[in-house]
Every structure is written in C-alpha cells, then in structure tokens.
CSV table of N, CA and C in Angstrom, one decimal:
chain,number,residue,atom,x,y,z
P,990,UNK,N,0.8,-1.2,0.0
P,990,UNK,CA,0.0,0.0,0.0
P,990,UNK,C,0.9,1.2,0.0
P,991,UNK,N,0.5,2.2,0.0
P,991,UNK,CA,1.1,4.0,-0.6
P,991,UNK,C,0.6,5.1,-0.4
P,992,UNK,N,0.6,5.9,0.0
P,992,UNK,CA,-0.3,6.9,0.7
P,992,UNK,C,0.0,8.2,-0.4
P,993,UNK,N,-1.0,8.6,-1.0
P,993,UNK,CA,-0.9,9.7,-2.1
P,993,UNK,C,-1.4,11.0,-1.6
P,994,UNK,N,-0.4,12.1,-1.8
P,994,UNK,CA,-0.7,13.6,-1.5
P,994,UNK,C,-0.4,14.4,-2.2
P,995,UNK,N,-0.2,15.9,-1.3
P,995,UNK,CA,1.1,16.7,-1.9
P,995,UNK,C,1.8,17.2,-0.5
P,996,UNK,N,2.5,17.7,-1.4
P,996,UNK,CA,4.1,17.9,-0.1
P,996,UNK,C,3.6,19.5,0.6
P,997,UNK,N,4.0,20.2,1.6
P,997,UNK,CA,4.0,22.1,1.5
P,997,UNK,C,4.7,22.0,0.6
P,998,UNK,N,3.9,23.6,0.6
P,998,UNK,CA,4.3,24.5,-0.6
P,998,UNK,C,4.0,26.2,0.0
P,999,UNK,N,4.2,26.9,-1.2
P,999,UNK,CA,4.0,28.4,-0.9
P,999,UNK,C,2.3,28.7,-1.1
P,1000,UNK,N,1.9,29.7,-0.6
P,1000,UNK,CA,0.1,29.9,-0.8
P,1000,UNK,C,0.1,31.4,-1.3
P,1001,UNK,N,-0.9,31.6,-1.8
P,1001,UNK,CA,-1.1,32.9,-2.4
P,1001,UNK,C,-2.6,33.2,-2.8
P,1002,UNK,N,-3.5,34.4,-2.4
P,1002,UNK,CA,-4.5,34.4,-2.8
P,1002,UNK,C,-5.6,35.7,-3.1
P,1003,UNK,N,-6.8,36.0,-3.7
P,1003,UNK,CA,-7.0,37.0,-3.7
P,1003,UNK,C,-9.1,36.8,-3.5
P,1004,UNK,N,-9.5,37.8,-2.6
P,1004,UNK,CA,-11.0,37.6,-2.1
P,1004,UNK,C,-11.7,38.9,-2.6
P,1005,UNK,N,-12.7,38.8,-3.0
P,1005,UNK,CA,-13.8,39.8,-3.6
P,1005,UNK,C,-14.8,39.5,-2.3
P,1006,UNK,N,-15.3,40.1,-1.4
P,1006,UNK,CA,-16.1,39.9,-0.4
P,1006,UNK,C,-16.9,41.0,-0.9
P,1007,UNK,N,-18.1,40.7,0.0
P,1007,UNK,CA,-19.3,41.7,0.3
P,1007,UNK,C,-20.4,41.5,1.1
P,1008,UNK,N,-20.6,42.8,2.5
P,1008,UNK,CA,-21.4,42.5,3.5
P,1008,UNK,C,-22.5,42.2,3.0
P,1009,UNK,N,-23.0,40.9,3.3
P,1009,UNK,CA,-24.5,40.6,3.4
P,1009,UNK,C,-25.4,41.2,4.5
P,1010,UNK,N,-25.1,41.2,5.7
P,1010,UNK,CA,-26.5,41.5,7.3
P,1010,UNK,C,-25.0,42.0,7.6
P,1011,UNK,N,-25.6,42.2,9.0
P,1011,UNK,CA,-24.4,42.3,10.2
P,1011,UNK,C,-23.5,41.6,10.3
P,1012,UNK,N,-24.4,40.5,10.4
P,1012,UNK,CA,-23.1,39.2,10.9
P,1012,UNK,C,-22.9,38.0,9.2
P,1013,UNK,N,-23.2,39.0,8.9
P,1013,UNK,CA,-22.7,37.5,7.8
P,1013,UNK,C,-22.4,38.0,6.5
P,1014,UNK,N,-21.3,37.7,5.7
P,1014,UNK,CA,-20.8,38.2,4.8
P,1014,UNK,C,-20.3,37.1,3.5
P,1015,UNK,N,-19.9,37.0,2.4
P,1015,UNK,CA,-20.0,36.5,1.7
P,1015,UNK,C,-18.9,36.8,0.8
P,1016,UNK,N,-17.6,35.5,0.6
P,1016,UNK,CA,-16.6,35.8,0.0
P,1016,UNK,C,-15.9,35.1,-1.4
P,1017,UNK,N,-16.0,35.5,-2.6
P,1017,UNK,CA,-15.7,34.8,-3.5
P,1017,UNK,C,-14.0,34.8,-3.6
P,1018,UNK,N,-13.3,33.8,-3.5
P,1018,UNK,CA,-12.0,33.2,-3.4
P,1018,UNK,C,-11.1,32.6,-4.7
P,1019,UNK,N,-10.1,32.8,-4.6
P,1019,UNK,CA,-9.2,31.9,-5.5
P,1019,UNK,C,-7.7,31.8,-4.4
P,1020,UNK,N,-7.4,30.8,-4.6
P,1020,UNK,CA,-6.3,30.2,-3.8
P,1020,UNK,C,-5.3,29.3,-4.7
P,1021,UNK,N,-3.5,30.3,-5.1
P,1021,UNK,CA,-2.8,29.0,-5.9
P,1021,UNK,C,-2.6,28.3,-4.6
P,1022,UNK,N,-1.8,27.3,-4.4
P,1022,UNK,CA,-1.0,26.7,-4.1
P,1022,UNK,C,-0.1,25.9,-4.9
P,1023,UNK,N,1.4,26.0,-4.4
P,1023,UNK,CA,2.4,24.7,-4.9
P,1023,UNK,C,2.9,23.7,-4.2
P,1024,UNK,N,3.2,23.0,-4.5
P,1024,UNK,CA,4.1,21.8,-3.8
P,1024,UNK,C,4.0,20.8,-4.6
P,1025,UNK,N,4.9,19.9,-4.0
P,1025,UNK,CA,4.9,18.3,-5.3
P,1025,UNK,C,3.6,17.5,-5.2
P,1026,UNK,N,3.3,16.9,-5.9
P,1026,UNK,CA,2.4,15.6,-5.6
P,1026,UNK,C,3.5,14.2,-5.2
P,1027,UNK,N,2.7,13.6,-4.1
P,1027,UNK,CA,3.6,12.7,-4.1
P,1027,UNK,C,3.7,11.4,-3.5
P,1028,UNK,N,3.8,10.0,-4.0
P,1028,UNK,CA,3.0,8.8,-3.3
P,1028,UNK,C,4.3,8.1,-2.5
P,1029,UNK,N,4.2,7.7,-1.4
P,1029,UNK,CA,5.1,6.9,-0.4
P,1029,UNK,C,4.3,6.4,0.3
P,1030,UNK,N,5.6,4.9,0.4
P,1030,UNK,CA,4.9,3.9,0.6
P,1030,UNK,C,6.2,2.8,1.1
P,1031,UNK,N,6.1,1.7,1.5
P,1031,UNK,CA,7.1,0.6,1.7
P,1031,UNK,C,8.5,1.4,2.0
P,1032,UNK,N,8.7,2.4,2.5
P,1032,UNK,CA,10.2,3.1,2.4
P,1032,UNK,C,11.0,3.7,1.0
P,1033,UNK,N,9.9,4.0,0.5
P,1033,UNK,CA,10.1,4.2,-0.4
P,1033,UNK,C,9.1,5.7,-0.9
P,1034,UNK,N,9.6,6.8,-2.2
P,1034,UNK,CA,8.7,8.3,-1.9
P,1034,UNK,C,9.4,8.2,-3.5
P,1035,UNK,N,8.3,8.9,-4.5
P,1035,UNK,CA,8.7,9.5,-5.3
P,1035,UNK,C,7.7,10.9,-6.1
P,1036,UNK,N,8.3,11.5,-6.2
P,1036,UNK,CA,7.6,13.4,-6.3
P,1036,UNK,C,7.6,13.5,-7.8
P,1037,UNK,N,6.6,14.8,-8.0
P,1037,UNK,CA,6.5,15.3,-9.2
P,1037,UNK,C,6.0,17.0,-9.2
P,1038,UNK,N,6.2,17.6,-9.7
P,1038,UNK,CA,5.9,18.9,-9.4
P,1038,UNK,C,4.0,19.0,-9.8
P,1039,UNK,N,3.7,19.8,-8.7
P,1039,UNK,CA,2.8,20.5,-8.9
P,1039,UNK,C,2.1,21.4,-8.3
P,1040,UNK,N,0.7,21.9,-8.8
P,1040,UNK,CA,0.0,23.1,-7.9
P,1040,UNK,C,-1.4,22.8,-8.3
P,1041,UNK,N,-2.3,23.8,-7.3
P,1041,UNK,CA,-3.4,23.7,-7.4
P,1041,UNK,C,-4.1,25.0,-7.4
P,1042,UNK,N,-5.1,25.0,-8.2
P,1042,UNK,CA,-5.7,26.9,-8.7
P,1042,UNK,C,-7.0,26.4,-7.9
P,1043,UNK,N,-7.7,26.7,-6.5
P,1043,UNK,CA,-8.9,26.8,-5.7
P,1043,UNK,C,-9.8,27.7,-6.1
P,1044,UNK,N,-10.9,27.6,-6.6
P,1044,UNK,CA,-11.5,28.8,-6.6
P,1044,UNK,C,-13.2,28.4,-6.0
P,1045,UNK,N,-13.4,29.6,-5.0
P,1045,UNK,CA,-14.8,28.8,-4.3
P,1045,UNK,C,-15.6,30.0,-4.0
P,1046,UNK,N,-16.5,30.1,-2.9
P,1046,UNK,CA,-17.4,31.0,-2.7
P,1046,UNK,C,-17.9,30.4,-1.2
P,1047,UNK,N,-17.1,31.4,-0.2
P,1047,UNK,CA,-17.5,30.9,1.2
P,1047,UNK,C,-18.5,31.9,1.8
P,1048,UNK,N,-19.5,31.7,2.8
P,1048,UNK,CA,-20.4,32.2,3.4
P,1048,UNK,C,-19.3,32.5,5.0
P,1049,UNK,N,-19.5,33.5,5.4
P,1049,UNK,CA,-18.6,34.0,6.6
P,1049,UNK,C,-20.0,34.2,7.9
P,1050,UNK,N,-19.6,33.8,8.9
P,1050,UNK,CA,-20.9,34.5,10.1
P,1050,UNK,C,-19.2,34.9,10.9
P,1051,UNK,N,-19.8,36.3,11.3
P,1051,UNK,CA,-19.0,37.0,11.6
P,1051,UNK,C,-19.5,37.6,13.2
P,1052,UNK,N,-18.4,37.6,14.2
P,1052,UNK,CA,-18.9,37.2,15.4
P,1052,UNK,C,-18.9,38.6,15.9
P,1053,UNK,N,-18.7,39.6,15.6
P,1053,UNK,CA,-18.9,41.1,15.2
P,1053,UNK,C,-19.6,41.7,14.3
P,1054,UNK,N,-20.1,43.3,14.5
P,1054,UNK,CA,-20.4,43.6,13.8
P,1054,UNK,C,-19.8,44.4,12.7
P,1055,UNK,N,-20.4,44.8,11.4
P,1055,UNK,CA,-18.8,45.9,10.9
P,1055,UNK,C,-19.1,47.0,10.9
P,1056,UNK,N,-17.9,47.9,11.1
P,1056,UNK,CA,-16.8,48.8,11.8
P,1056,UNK,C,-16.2,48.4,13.1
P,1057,UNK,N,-16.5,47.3,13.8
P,1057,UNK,CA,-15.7,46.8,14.6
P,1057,UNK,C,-14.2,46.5,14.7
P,1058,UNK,N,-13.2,46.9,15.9
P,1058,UNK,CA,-12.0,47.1,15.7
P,1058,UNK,C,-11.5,45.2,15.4
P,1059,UNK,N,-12.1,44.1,15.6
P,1059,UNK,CA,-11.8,42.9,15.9
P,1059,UNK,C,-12.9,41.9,15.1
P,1060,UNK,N,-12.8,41.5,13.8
P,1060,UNK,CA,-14.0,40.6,13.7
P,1060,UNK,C,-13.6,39.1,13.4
P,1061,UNK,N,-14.2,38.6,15.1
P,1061,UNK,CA,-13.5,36.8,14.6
P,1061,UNK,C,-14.7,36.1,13.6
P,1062,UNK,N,-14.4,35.6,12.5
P,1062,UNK,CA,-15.3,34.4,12.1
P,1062,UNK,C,-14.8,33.0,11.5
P,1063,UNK,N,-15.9,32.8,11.2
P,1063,UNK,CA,-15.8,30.8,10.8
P,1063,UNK,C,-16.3,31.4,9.5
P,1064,UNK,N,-16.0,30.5,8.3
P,1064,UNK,CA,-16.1,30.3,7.1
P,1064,UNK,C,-16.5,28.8,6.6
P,1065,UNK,N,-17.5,28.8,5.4
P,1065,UNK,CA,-18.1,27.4,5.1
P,1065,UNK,C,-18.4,27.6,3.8
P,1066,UNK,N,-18.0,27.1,2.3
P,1066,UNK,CA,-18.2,27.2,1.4
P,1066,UNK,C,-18.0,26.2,0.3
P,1067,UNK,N,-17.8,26.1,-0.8
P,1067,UNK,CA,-17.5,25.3,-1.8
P,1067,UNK,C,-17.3,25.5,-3.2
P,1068,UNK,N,-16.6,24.9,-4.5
P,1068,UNK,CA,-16.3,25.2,-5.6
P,1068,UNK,C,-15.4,23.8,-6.2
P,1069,UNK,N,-14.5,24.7,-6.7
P,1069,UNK,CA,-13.5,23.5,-7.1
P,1069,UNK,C,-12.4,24.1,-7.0
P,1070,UNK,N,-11.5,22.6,-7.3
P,1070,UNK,CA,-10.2,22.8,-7.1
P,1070,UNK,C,-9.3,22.4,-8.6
P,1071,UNK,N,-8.2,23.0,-9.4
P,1071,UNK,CA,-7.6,22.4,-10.5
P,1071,UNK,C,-6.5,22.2,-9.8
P,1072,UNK,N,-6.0,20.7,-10.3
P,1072,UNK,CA,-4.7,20.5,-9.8
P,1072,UNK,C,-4.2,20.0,-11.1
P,1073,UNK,N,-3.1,20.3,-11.5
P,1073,UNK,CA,-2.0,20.1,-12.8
P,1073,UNK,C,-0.4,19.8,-12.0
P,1074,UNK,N,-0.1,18.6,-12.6
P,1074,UNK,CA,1.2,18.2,-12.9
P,1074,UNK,C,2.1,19.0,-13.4
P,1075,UNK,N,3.0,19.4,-13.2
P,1075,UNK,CA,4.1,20.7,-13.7
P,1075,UNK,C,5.1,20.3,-14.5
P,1076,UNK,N,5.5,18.9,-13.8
P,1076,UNK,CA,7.2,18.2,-14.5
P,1076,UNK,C,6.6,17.3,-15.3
P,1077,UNK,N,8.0,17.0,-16.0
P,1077,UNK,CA,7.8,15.9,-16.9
P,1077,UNK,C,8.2,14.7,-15.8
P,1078,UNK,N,7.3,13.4,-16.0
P,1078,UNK,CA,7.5,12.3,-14.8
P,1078,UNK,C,8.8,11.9,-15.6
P,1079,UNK,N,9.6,11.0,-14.4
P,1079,UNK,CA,10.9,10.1,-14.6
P,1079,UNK,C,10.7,9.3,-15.1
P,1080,UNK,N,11.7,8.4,-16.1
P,1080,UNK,CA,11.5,7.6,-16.2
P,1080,UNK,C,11.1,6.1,-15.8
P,1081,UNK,N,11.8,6.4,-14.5
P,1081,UNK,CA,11.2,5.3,-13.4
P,1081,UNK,C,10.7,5.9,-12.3
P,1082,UNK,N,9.9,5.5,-11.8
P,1082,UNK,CA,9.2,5.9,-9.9
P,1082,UNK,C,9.0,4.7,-9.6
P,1083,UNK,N,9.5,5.1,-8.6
P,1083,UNK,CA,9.2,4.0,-7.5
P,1083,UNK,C,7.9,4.0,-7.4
P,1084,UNK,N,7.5,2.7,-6.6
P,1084,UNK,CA,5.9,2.2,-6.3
P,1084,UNK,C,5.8,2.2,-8.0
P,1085,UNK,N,5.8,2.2,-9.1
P,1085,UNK,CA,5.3,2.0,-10.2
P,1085,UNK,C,4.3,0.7,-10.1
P,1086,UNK,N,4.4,0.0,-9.5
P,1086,UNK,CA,3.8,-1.6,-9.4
P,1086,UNK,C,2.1,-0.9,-9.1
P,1087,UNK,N,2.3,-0.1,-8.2
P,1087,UNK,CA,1.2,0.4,-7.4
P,1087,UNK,C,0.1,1.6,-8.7
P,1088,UNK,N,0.9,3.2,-8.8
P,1088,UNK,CA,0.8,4.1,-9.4
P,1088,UNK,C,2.2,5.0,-10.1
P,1089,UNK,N,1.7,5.7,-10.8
P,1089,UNK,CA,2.9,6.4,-11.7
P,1089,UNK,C,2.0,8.1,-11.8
P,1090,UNK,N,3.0,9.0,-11.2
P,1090,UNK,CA,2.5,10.0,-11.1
P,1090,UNK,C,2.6,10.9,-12.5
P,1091,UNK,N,1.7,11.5,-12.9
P,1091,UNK,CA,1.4,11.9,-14.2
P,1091,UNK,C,1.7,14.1,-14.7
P,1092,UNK,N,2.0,13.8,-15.5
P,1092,UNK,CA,2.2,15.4,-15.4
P,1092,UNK,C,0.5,15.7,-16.6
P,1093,UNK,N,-0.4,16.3,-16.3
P,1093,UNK,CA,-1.7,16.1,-16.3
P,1093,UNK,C,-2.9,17.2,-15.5
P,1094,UNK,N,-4.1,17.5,-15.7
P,1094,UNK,CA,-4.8,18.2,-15.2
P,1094,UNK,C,-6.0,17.7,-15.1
P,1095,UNK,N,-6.2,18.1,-13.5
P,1095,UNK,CA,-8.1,17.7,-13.3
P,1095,UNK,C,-8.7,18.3,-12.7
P,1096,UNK,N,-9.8,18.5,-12.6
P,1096,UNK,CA,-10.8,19.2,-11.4
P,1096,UNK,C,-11.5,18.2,-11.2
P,1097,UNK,N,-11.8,19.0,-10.0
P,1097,UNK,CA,-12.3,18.3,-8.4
P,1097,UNK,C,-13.1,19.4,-7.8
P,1098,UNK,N,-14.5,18.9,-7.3
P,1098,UNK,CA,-15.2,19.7,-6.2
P,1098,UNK,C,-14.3,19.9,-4.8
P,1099,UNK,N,-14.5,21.0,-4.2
P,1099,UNK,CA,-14.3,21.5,-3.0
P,1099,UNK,C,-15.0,21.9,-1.9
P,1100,UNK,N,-14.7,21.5,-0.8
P,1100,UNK,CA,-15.2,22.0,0.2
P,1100,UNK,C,-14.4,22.6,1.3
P,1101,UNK,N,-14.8,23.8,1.2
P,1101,UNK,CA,-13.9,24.9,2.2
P,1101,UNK,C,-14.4,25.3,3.7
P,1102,UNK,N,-13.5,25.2,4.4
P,1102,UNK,CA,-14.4,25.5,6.0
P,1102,UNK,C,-12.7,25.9,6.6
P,1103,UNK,N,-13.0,26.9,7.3
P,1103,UNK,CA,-12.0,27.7,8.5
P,1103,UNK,C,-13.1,29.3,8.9
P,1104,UNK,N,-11.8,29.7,9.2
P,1104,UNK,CA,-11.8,30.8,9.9
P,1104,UNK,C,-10.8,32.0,10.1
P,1105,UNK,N,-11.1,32.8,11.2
P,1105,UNK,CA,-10.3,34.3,11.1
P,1105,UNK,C,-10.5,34.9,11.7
P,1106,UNK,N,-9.6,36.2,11.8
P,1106,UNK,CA,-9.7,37.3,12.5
P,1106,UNK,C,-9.8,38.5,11.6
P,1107,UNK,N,-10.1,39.5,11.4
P,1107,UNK,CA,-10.0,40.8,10.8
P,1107,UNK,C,-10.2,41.9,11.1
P,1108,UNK,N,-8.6,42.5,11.4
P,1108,UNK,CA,-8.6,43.6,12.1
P,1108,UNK,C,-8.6,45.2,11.3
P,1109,UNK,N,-9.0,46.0,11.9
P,1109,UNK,CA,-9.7,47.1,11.2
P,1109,UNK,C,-8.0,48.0,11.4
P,1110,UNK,N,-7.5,48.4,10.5
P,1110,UNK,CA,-6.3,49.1,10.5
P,1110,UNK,C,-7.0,50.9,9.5
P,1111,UNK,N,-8.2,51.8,10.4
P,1111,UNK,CA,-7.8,52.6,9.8
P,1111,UNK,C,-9.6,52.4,9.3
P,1112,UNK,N,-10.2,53.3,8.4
P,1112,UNK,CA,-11.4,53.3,7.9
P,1112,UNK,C,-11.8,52.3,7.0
P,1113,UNK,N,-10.6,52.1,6.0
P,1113,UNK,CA,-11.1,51.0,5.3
P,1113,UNK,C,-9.6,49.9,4.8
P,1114,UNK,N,-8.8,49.6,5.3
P,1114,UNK,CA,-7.9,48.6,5.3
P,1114,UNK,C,-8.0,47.8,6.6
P,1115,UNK,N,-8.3,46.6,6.1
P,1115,UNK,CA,-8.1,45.4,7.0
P,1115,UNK,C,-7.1,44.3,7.1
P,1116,UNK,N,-6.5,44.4,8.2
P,1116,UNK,CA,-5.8,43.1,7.9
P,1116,UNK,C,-5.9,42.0,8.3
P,1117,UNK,N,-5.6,40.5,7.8
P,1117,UNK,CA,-6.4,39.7,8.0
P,1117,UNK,C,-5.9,38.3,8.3
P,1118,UNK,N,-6.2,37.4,8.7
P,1118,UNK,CA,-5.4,36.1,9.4
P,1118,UNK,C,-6.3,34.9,8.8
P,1119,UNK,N,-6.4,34.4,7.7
P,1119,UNK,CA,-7.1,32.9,7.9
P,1119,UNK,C,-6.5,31.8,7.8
P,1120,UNK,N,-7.4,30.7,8.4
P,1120,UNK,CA,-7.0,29.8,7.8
P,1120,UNK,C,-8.2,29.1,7.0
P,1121,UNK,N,-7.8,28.2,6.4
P,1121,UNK,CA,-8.2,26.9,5.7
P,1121,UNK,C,-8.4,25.8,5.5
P,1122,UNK,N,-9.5,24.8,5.8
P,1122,UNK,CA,-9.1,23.3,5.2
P,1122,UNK,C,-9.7,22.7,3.8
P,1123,UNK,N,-9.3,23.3,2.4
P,1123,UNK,CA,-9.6,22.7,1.2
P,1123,UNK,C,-10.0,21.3,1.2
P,1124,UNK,N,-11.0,20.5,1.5
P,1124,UNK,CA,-11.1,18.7,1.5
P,1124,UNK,C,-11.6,18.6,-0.2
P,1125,UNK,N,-11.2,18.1,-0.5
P,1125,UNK,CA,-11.2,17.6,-2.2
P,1125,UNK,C,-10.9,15.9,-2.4
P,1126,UNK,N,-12.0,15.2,-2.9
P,1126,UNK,CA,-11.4,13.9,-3.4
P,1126,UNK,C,-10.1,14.5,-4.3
P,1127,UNK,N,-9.5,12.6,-3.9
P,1127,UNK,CA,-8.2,12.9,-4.7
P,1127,UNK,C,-7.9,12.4,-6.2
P,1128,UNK,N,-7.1,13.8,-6.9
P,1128,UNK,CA,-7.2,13.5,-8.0
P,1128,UNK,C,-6.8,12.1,-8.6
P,1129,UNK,N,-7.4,11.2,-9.3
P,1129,UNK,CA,-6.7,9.7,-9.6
P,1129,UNK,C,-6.0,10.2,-10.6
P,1130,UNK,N,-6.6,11.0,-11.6
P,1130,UNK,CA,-5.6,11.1,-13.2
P,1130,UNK,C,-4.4,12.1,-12.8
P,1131,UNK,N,-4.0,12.1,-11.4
P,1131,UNK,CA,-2.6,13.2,-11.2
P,1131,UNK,C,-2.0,11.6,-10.9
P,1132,UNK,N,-2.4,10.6,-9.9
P,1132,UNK,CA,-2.2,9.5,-9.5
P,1132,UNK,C,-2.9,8.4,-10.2
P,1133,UNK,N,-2.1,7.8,-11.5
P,1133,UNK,CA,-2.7,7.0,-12.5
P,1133,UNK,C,-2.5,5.4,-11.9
P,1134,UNK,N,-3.3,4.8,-11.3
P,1134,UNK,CA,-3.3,3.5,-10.6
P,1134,UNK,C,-3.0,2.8,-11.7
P,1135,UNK,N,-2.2,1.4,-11.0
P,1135,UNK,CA,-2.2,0.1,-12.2
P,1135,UNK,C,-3.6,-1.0,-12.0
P,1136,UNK,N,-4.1,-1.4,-12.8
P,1136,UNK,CA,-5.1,-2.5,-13.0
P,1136,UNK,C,-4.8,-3.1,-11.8
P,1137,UNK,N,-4.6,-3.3,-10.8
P,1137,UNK,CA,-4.4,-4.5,-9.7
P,1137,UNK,C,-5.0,-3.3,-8.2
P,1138,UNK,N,-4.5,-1.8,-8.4
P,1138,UNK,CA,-4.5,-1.1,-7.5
P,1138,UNK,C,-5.8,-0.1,-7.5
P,1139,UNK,N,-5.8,0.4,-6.3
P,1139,UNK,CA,-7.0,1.5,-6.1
P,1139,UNK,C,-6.9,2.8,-5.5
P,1140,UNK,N,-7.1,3.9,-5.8
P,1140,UNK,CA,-7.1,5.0,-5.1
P,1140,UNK,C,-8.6,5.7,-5.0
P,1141,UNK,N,-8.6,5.8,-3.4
P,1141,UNK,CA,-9.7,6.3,-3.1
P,1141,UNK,C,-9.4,7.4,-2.1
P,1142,UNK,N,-10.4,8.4,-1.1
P,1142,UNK,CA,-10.5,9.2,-0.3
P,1142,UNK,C,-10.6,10.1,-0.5
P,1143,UNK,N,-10.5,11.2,0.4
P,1143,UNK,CA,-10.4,12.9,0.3
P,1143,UNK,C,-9.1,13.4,0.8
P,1144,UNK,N,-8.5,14.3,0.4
P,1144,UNK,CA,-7.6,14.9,0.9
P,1144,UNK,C,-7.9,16.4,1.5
P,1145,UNK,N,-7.1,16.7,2.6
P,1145,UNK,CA,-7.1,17.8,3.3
P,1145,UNK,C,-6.0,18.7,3.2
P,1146,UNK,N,-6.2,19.8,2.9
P,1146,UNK,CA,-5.2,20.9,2.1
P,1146,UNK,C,-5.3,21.9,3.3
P,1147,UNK,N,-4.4,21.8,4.7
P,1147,UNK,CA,-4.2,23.1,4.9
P,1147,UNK,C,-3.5,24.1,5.0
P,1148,UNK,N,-4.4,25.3,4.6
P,1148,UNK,CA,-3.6,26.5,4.5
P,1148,UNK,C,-3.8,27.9,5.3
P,1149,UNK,N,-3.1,28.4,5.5
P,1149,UNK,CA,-2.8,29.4,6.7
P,1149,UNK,C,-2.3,30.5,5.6
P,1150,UNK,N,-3.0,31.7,5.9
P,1150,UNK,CA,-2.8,32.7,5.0
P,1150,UNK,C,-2.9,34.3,5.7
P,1151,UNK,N,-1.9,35.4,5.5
P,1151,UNK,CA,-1.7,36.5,5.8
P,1151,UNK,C,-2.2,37.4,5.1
P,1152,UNK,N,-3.1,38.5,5.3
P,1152,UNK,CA,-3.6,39.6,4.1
P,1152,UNK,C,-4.1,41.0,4.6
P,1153,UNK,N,-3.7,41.8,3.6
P,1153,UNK,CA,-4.4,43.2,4.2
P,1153,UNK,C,-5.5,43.4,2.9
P,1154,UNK,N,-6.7,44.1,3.0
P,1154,UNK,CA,-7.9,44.2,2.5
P,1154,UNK,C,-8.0,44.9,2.5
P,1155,UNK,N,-8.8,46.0,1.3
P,1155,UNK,CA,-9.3,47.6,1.3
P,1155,UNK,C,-10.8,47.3,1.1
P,1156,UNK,N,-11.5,47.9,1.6
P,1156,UNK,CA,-12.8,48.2,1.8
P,1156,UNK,C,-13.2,49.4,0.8
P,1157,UNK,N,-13.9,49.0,-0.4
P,1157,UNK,CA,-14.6,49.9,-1.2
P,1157,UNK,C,-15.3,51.1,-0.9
P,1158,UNK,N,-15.6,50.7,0.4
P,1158,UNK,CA,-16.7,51.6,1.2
P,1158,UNK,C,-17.0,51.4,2.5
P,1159,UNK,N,-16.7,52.4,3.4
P,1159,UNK,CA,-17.0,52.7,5.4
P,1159,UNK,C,-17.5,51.0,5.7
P,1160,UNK,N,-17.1,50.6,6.4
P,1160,UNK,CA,-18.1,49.1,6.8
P,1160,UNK,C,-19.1,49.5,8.0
C-alpha cells in the first residue's frame, strides 16, 4: 500500500467579499498553491511537481459587527479545485507496481471551511489572518493507478494565510 498527496508548498491568494447582514458576509475566493504531488509507501517516496488553482465561494458568520476594531469568524463554502502536474515524470518511480504520477490536469469539487480574524487598521484597510481546510477527493488522473491497484479518499489541504484588505466603502 502508498499513501498519495502533496508535499507544502507556498500559498497565495486574492477575495472579492461583500457584506451581506451584520453578521454574515459572503466571499468569492481563488487560492494557488504549490508543492509536489507525491506517493510513499514501503520506504520508499517518489515526487513530481505541482499546484493547485482553488477557486470557491465561502459564506462567513462573523462574530462582530462591521466597523468593529476585531471581527473573529468561521467560514463554510464550496467550488472547485484544478490540480495540474508541472514536470515531466521520470522515467522510473518507484511504487510504479502500485501508481505512476502523471504530469496532467483535473478538477475536483471543494469543500472549504475555516476561519479568522480581521482587524480594522484605519477606515477602510483590514488586515487579515485565515485559515483553511480545502477537503477535495483525490485527483486519480494526477495518480494514475495500475489495474491491480485502487485509489480512493479525500484529501485535506491546509492552509494558513496572511492579508491586508481595502474596503470599497466605510463598513
């Protein structure tokens, strides 16, 4: 057996938000991330480059109201996720018996859920703290099984992310 992922990587991302009520606001998202994909297993690990382009639409209840100096919330949303193969694969990988990691593109539904803080720096810049747990089945056509083998599950992508935010208008 082989346990298939991806490795860390760097995160990067950009949010279109807008207050819905008081407490609840509504954020359209895109999230790259990079790092390898990569199956280990028996003592044995072989990588291949890649990333993933997140893009989703999370619902925020926000435990403040806005113009508040401090607004903690939870986040709960969903979209998809594109993950693509970057390198060209080796000519041998290990676990090959099992899977052979593919340089290739797929999408996958998402499901997003975390949280945050967002601190009011000023009338309309915020700065901002979240985190993230991306759960996405895992891509099989990045991890191309052999006729004997199976890949199933979800994977958990988390990410922790730093940002400052301009507000279009007074909150």
């Amino acid at each position: 057996s082989a346990q298939a992922g991806f490795t860390n990587g760097f995160s990067f991302g950009a949010v279109l938000g807008q207050q819905l009520y008081n407490h609840f606001s509504g954020e359209a998202r895109y999230t790259y991330r990079s790092g390898d994909m990569k199956l280990s297993g028996n003592g044995q690990e072989t990588r291949l480059g890649a990333e993933g382009h997140a893009m989703h639409y999370d619902l925020l209840i926000n435990a403040t109201k806005p113009g508040s100096a401090v607004r903690p919330f939870v986040a709960v949303g969903a979209g998809a996720e594109v993950f693509h193969g970057t390198s060209a694969p080796p000519v041998f990988q290990p676990l090959n018996n099992l899977a052979v990691l593919t340089q290739t593109t797929q999408v996958k539904p998402l499901i997003s859920a975390g949280g945050g803080l967002k601190f009011a720096m000023g009338h309309r810049a915020i700065f901002r703290l979240d985190f993230r747990d991306y759960v996405t089945p895992v891509p099989e056509k990045l991890f191309a099984t052999r006729s004997n083998a199976r890949l199933n599950g979800w994977m958990h992508d988390l990410i922790f992310l730093v940002g400052i935010s301009y507000a279009f208008h007074e909150p």
